[in-house]
Amino acid sequence: MLIRIPKSSEPRPSEITPESVYRGRRTFLKTSALGAALLAGCSQAEDEVVSGGGELWTTPVKGPFSTDETPTPYESVTTYNNFYELGTGKRDPSRNAHNLKPRPWSIAVEGECARPGVLDIDEFVRPYALEDRIYRLRCVEGWSMVIPWVGFPLNTLLSRFEPTSRARYVAFQTLYDPQMLPGQRRKVLDWPYVEGLRMDEAMHPLTLMAVGLYGKVLPNQNGAPLRLVVPWKYGFKSIKSIVKIRFVDKEPPTTWNRAAPDEYGFYSNVNPDVRHPRWSQRKERRIGEFLKRKTLPFNGYADEVAALYAGMDLRKYF
Ligand SMILES: Nc1nc2c(c(=O)[nH]1)N[C@H]1C(S)=C(S)[C@@H](COP(=O)(O)O)O[C@H]1N2
Ligand SMILES: [Mo]
């Protein structure tokens, strides 16, 4: 059974910001002369207006774990994407982003927890303080970026639902809606996209729920209105546009593992010593750079997370 459970200690959305700053701003852009001009102009401008980049409802504070490496330019972060629900080409997600409407949006949290619920996105995330966190992202395909995310630790959100001792894993699900996500009209993957983490991975302070990047609202092509960011794992673990979170007692199925189990394991920790069956994972190309870099174990986050896997054979549990 699903119930709505905003905790009384948490501020109401209306106490934090007047009626939907986010929505109001977008409406302004769409109806004003400026908005009309932008919408009538080149498609790039249209993408930016309709698919994110607006003001957040609160100013992010500087969070922990940020790299001091130079962030990948906004242009690349928002036009070189993997989001198969919006097309399989790197530029498809930004081109098709306008189909996705990140409001209204609700998220169901269910399974092994004392307080399951279905919450509206704004009610859901506004009580949390937002942080700026600059993380490396390493795609399994061999490229990487440095992305200044805005978000909050996943653990603050999960605790609110009071997972029980039977909750050993967390399963995540992306929206299934072929209108908003036209890539789902073709069965290139088993829709909806699903992912999962072990409970201790989900609760780790590095694991982020992102609602923005570069200090602004998350563009649709990057997984609006909220997406996971697990920086020590290959990019595909960082599931976009989440509508469901489920606490479970067994390892949940994951989309890429189901598609090619010998190529993509459940853990998918960045590991230069374990090659993908079709290519080496020793090096990566940072988007915007010419020479390749060495890929680091756990994507450079070993000090923070290696202990989670103490005693595990990471060739077997790849
Ligand atoms: N729902 C969904 N989430 C997804 C994907 C996807 O196709 N669908 N692609 C993944 C992959 S392979 C990567 S590398 C990252 C890319 O995130 P970015 O486009 O924000 O850089 O998103 C991940 N999350
Ligand atoms: Mo990826």
Coordinates of C-alpha atoms and ligand atoms in Angstrom, one line a residue:
M1 CA 0.0 0.0 0.0
L2 CA 1.3 3.4 -0.9
I3 CA 0.8 6.5 1.3
R4 CA 1.9 10.1 1.1
I5 CA 4.2 10.9 4.0
P6 CA 5.8 14.3 4.0
K7 CA 7.4 14.5 7.5
S8 CA 6.1 17.3 9.6
S9 CA 9.6 18.5 10.5
E10 CA 10.4 19.2 6.9
P11 CA 9.5 22.6 5.5
R12 CA 6.6 22.7 3.1
P13 CA 7.6 23.5 -0.4
S14 CA 5.7 26.7 -0.1
E15 CA 7.9 27.9 2.7
I16 CA 11.0 27.6 0.6
T17 CA 10.0 29.2 -2.6
P18 CA 6.9 30.9 -4.0
E19 CA 4.7 28.9 -6.4
S20 CA 7.0 26.9 -8.6
V21 CA 9.9 29.1 -9.6
Y22 CA 11.0 26.5 -12.0
R23 CA 7.8 26.1 -13.8
G24 CA 7.1 29.8 -13.7
R25 CA 10.4 30.6 -15.3
R26 CA 9.9 28.1 -18.1
T27 CA 6.4 29.5 -18.8
F28 CA 8.0 33.0 -19.0
L29 CA 10.5 31.8 -21.5
K30 CA 8.0 30.1 -23.6
T31 CA 5.5 33.0 -23.7
S32 CA 7.7 36.1 -23.6
A33 CA 9.0 37.8 -26.7
L34 CA 12.5 36.6 -25.8
G35 CA 11.2 33.0 -25.4
A36 CA 9.3 33.2 -28.7
A37 CA 12.4 34.5 -30.4
L38 CA 14.5 31.7 -28.9
L39 CA 12.0 29.1 -29.8
A40 CA 11.7 30.3 -33.4
G41 CA 15.5 30.4 -33.7
C42 CA 18.0 27.6 -34.1
S43 CA 17.1 24.2 -32.6
Q44 CA 20.0 24.4 -30.2
A45 CA 18.4 27.4 -28.4
E46 CA 15.1 25.5 -28.4
D47 CA 16.7 22.5 -26.7
E48 CA 18.2 24.7 -24.0
V49 CA 14.9 26.5 -23.3
V50 CA 12.7 23.5 -23.2
S51 CA 15.0 21.0 -21.6
G52 CA 16.6 22.5 -18.5
G53 CA 19.2 25.1 -17.6
G54 CA 16.7 27.1 -15.5
E55 CA 17.3 28.4 -12.0
L56 CA 17.2 25.9 -9.1
W57 CA 14.9 26.5 -6.2
T58 CA 17.8 27.0 -3.8
T59 CA 21.4 27.9 -4.0
P60 CA 23.7 24.9 -3.8
V61 CA 26.5 24.8 -1.2
K62 CA 29.9 23.3 -2.0
G63 CA 29.8 19.6 -1.3
P64 CA 32.6 17.1 -0.5
F65 CA 34.6 14.8 -2.8
S66 CA 34.9 17.3 -5.7
T67 CA 37.8 16.9 -8.1
D68 CA 39.8 20.0 -9.0
E69 CA 40.2 18.8 -12.6
T70 CA 38.8 21.1 -15.2
P71 CA 35.1 20.5 -15.9
T72 CA 34.1 19.4 -19.4
P73 CA 32.5 22.3 -21.2
Y74 CA 28.7 22.7 -20.7
E75 CA 28.2 22.3 -24.4
S76 CA 29.8 18.8 -24.4
V77 CA 28.1 17.7 -21.2
T78 CA 24.7 18.5 -22.7
T79 CA 25.2 17.4 -26.4
Y80 CA 27.4 14.3 -26.1
N81 CA 25.1 12.0 -24.2
N82 CA 24.0 8.4 -23.7
F83 CA 20.2 8.2 -23.1
Y84 CA 18.9 5.5 -25.4
E85 CA 15.3 6.4 -24.6
L86 CA 16.0 9.6 -26.6
G87 CA 18.0 7.9 -29.3
T88 CA 21.2 5.8 -29.6
G89 CA 23.4 8.5 -31.2
K90 CA 25.4 10.8 -29.0
R91 CA 23.6 13.9 -30.3
D92 CA 20.1 12.3 -30.3
P93 CA 19.3 13.0 -26.6
S94 CA 19.8 16.8 -26.9
R95 CA 17.9 16.9 -30.1
N96 CA 15.0 14.8 -28.7
A97 CA 15.1 16.3 -25.2
H98 CA 12.1 18.5 -25.8
N99 CA 9.8 15.5 -25.8
L100 CA 10.5 14.8 -22.1
K101 CA 8.3 16.8 -19.7
P102 CA 10.0 16.7 -16.2
R103 CA 6.9 18.2 -14.5
P104 CA 4.6 17.0 -13.2
W105 CA 6.7 14.1 -12.0
S106 CA 6.2 11.6 -9.2
I107 CA 8.5 9.0 -7.7
A108 CA 7.3 5.8 -6.0
V109 CA 9.4 4.4 -3.2
E110 CA 8.4 0.9 -2.2
G111 CA 9.6 -2.6 -1.1
E112 CA 11.4 -3.4 2.1
C113 CA 10.8 -0.2 4.1
A114 CA 8.6 1.1 6.9
R115 CA 7.3 4.2 5.1
P116 CA 6.7 3.5 1.4
G117 CA 5.2 6.4 -0.6
V118 CA 4.5 8.1 -3.9
L119 CA 5.8 11.7 -3.8
D120 CA 5.7 14.6 -6.1
I121 CA 9.1 15.6 -7.3
D122 CA 9.0 19.1 -5.9
E123 CA 7.7 18.0 -2.5
F124 CA 10.2 15.2 -2.6
V125 CA 13.4 17.1 -3.3
R126 CA 12.9 20.6 -2.1
P127 CA 13.5 19.8 1.6
Y128 CA 17.0 18.7 0.8
A129 CA 20.0 21.1 0.8
L130 CA 21.6 21.0 -2.7
E131 CA 25.3 20.6 -3.1
D132 CA 27.7 21.3 -6.0
R133 CA 29.9 18.2 -6.6
I134 CA 32.4 18.0 -9.5
Y135 CA 32.8 14.3 -10.3
R136 CA 34.5 12.3 -13.0
L137 CA 32.2 10.2 -15.2
R138 CA 33.8 7.2 -17.0
C139 CA 31.7 5.6 -19.7
V140 CA 32.2 1.9 -20.4
E141 CA 32.8 2.9 -24.1
G142 CA 36.1 4.4 -23.2
W143 CA 35.5 8.2 -22.8
S144 CA 35.2 10.3 -19.7
M145 CA 34.0 13.7 -18.6
V146 CA 34.2 15.9 -15.5
I147 CA 30.8 17.1 -14.6
P148 CA 29.8 19.7 -12.0
W149 CA 26.6 18.1 -10.7
V150 CA 24.1 19.6 -8.4
G151 CA 22.3 17.2 -6.0
F152 CA 22.1 15.6 -2.6
P153 CA 23.4 12.3 -1.2
L154 CA 21.1 9.4 -2.0
N155 CA 21.4 8.2 1.6
T156 CA 19.5 11.3 3.0
L157 CA 16.6 10.4 0.7
L158 CA 16.7 6.6 1.3
S159 CA 16.8 7.0 5.1
R160 CA 13.5 8.9 5.0
F161 CA 11.7 5.8 3.9
E162 CA 13.2 3.7 6.8
P163 CA 14.5 0.6 4.9
T164 CA 14.2 -2.6 6.9
S165 CA 16.9 -5.1 7.6
R166 CA 15.7 -7.1 4.7
A167 CA 16.6 -4.3 2.3
R168 CA 20.0 -5.5 0.9
Y169 CA 19.7 -3.9 -2.5
V170 CA 18.0 -0.9 -4.1
A171 CA 16.4 -1.1 -7.5
F172 CA 15.8 1.9 -9.7
Q173 CA 13.6 2.4 -12.7
T174 CA 13.4 5.0 -15.5
L175 CA 10.1 6.4 -16.8
Y176 CA 8.4 4.2 -19.4
D177 CA 6.5 6.6 -21.8
P178 CA 7.1 6.2 -25.5
Q179 CA 5.6 9.7 -26.1
M180 CA 8.1 11.5 -23.9
L181 CA 10.9 9.0 -24.6
P182 CA 10.5 8.2 -28.3
G183 CA 13.5 5.9 -28.3
Q184 CA 11.3 3.4 -26.4
R185 CA 9.2 2.8 -29.5
R186 CA 12.1 0.7 -30.7
K187 CA 13.1 -2.3 -28.6
V188 CA 16.9 -1.6 -28.6
L189 CA 16.9 -2.4 -24.9
D190 CA 14.4 -4.0 -22.6
W191 CA 12.3 -1.0 -21.4
P192 CA 12.0 0.5 -18.9
Y193 CA 15.7 0.9 -18.1
V194 CA 16.5 -0.5 -14.7
E195 CA 19.5 -0.4 -12.4
G196 CA 20.5 -1.5 -9.0
L197 CA 23.0 -1.0 -6.2
R198 CA 23.9 -2.9 -3.1
M199 CA 22.5 -1.2 0.0
D200 CA 26.0 -0.1 1.2
E201 CA 26.8 1.3 -2.2
A202 CA 23.5 3.2 -2.3
M203 CA 24.1 4.6 1.2
H204 CA 27.7 5.6 0.5
P205 CA 28.2 9.4 0.8
L206 CA 29.7 9.6 -2.7
T207 CA 26.4 8.4 -4.3
L208 CA 24.5 11.3 -5.5
M209 CA 21.0 12.1 -6.7
A210 CA 21.5 14.8 -9.2
V211 CA 18.9 17.4 -10.0
G212 CA 21.2 19.9 -11.8
L213 CA 24.5 20.6 -13.4
Y214 CA 26.6 23.7 -13.8
G215 CA 24.5 25.3 -11.1
K216 CA 21.3 25.0 -13.1
V217 CA 18.3 22.7 -13.5
L218 CA 19.3 19.4 -15.0
P219 CA 18.8 19.3 -18.8
N220 CA 16.4 16.6 -20.0
Q221 CA 19.1 14.9 -22.0
N222 CA 21.1 14.4 -18.7
G223 CA 18.2 12.7 -17.0
A224 CA 15.7 15.3 -15.7
P225 CA 14.2 15.7 -13.3
L226 CA 16.5 13.5 -11.2
R227 CA 19.1 10.9 -11.9
L228 CA 21.6 8.8 -10.0
V229 CA 25.4 9.5 -10.1
V230 CA 27.7 6.7 -8.9
P231 CA 31.1 8.1 -9.9
W232 CA 33.2 5.0 -9.2
K233 CA 31.1 2.8 -11.5
Y234 CA 30.8 2.9 -15.3
G235 CA 28.4 5.6 -16.5
F236 CA 25.5 3.2 -17.3
K237 CA 24.9 2.6 -13.6
S238 CA 23.9 6.3 -13.3
I239 CA 20.3 5.8 -14.3
K240 CA 18.4 8.8 -15.6
S241 CA 14.8 10.2 -15.2
I242 CA 13.9 7.9 -12.2
V243 CA 10.3 7.2 -11.4
K244 CA 10.6 4.2 -9.0
I245 CA 12.9 3.2 -6.2
R246 CA 12.5 -0.2 -4.6
F247 CA 14.2 -1.8 -1.6
V248 CA 14.7 -5.5 -2.2
D249 CA 16.4 -8.5 -0.6
K250 CA 18.0 -10.0 -3.8
E251 CA 20.2 -8.5 -6.4
P252 CA 17.9 -6.8 -8.9
P253 CA 18.1 -7.2 -12.7
T254 CA 19.8 -4.4 -14.5
T255 CA 19.2 -3.5 -18.2
W256 CA 22.8 -3.8 -19.6
N257 CA 23.4 -7.0 -17.7
R258 CA 20.3 -8.5 -19.2
A259 CA 21.2 -7.3 -22.6
A260 CA 24.8 -8.7 -22.5
P261 CA 25.6 -10.5 -19.3
D262 CA 29.2 -11.4 -20.3
E263 CA 29.9 -7.7 -21.1
Y264 CA 28.2 -5.9 -18.2
G265 CA 28.2 -7.2 -14.7
F266 CA 26.0 -6.0 -11.8
Y267 CA 28.9 -4.2 -10.0
S268 CA 30.5 -2.5 -13.0
N269 CA 33.1 -0.8 -10.9
V270 CA 35.6 1.1 -13.1
N271 CA 38.5 -1.3 -13.3
P272 CA 41.4 -1.0 -15.8
D273 CA 42.4 -4.6 -15.0
V274 CA 39.2 -6.2 -16.2
R275 CA 38.8 -5.8 -20.0
H276 CA 35.5 -5.5 -21.7
P277 CA 35.3 -8.7 -23.9
R278 CA 35.6 -6.5 -27.0
W279 CA 38.1 -3.8 -25.8
S280 CA 40.6 -2.9 -23.1
Q281 CA 39.5 -0.6 -20.2
R282 CA 43.1 0.6 -19.4
K283 CA 42.7 4.0 -21.0
E284 CA 40.1 6.6 -21.6
R285 CA 39.7 9.7 -23.7
R286 CA 38.6 12.7 -21.7
I287 CA 36.1 14.5 -24.0
G288 CA 37.9 17.6 -25.4
E289 CA 41.4 16.1 -25.0
F290 CA 43.5 14.4 -27.7
L291 CA 45.8 12.1 -25.8
K292 CA 44.3 9.3 -23.8
R293 CA 44.6 9.1 -20.0
K294 CA 45.2 6.0 -17.8
T295 CA 41.9 4.8 -16.3
L296 CA 42.2 4.5 -12.5
P297 CA 40.7 1.8 -10.3
F298 CA 37.3 2.8 -9.1
N299 CA 37.6 5.8 -11.5
G300 CA 40.0 7.4 -9.0
Y301 CA 37.7 7.0 -6.0
A302 CA 39.5 3.9 -4.5
D303 CA 40.3 5.6 -1.2
E304 CA 36.6 6.2 -0.6
V305 CA 35.1 3.0 -1.9
A306 CA 37.6 0.1 -2.2
A307 CA 36.7 -1.1 1.3
L308 CA 33.2 -1.8 0.2
Y309 CA 34.6 -4.7 -1.9
A310 CA 37.2 -6.1 0.6
G311 CA 37.7 -9.8 0.0
M312 CA 35.7 -9.9 -3.2
D313 CA 37.1 -11.2 -6.4
L314 CA 36.5 -8.2 -8.7
R315 CA 37.2 -10.3 -11.8
K316 CA 34.3 -12.5 -10.9
Y317 CA 32.1 -9.7 -9.6
F318 CA 32.8 -7.3 -12.5
Ligands
LIG1 N1 17.7 5.7 -18.4 C1 18.9 5.7 -18.9 N2 19.9 6.1 -18.1 C2 21.2 6.1 -18.5 C3 21.5 5.8 -19.9 C4 20.4 5.4 -20.7 O1 20.6 5.1 -21.9 N3 19.1 5.4 -20.2 N4 22.8 5.8 -20.3 C5 23.8 5.6 -19.3 C6 25.2 5.8 -19.8 S1 25.8 4.6 -20.7 C7 26.0 6.9 -19.4 S2 27.6 7.0 -19.9 C8 25.4 8.0 -18.6 C9 25.6 9.3 -19.4 O2 25.2 10.4 -18.6 P1 25.2 11.9 -19.3 O3 24.6 11.8 -20.6 O4 24.5 12.8 -18.3 O5 26.7 12.2 -19.4 O6 24.0 7.9 -18.4 C10 23.6 6.5 -18.1 N5 22.2 6.5 -17.7
MO2 MO 28.1 4.9 -20.7

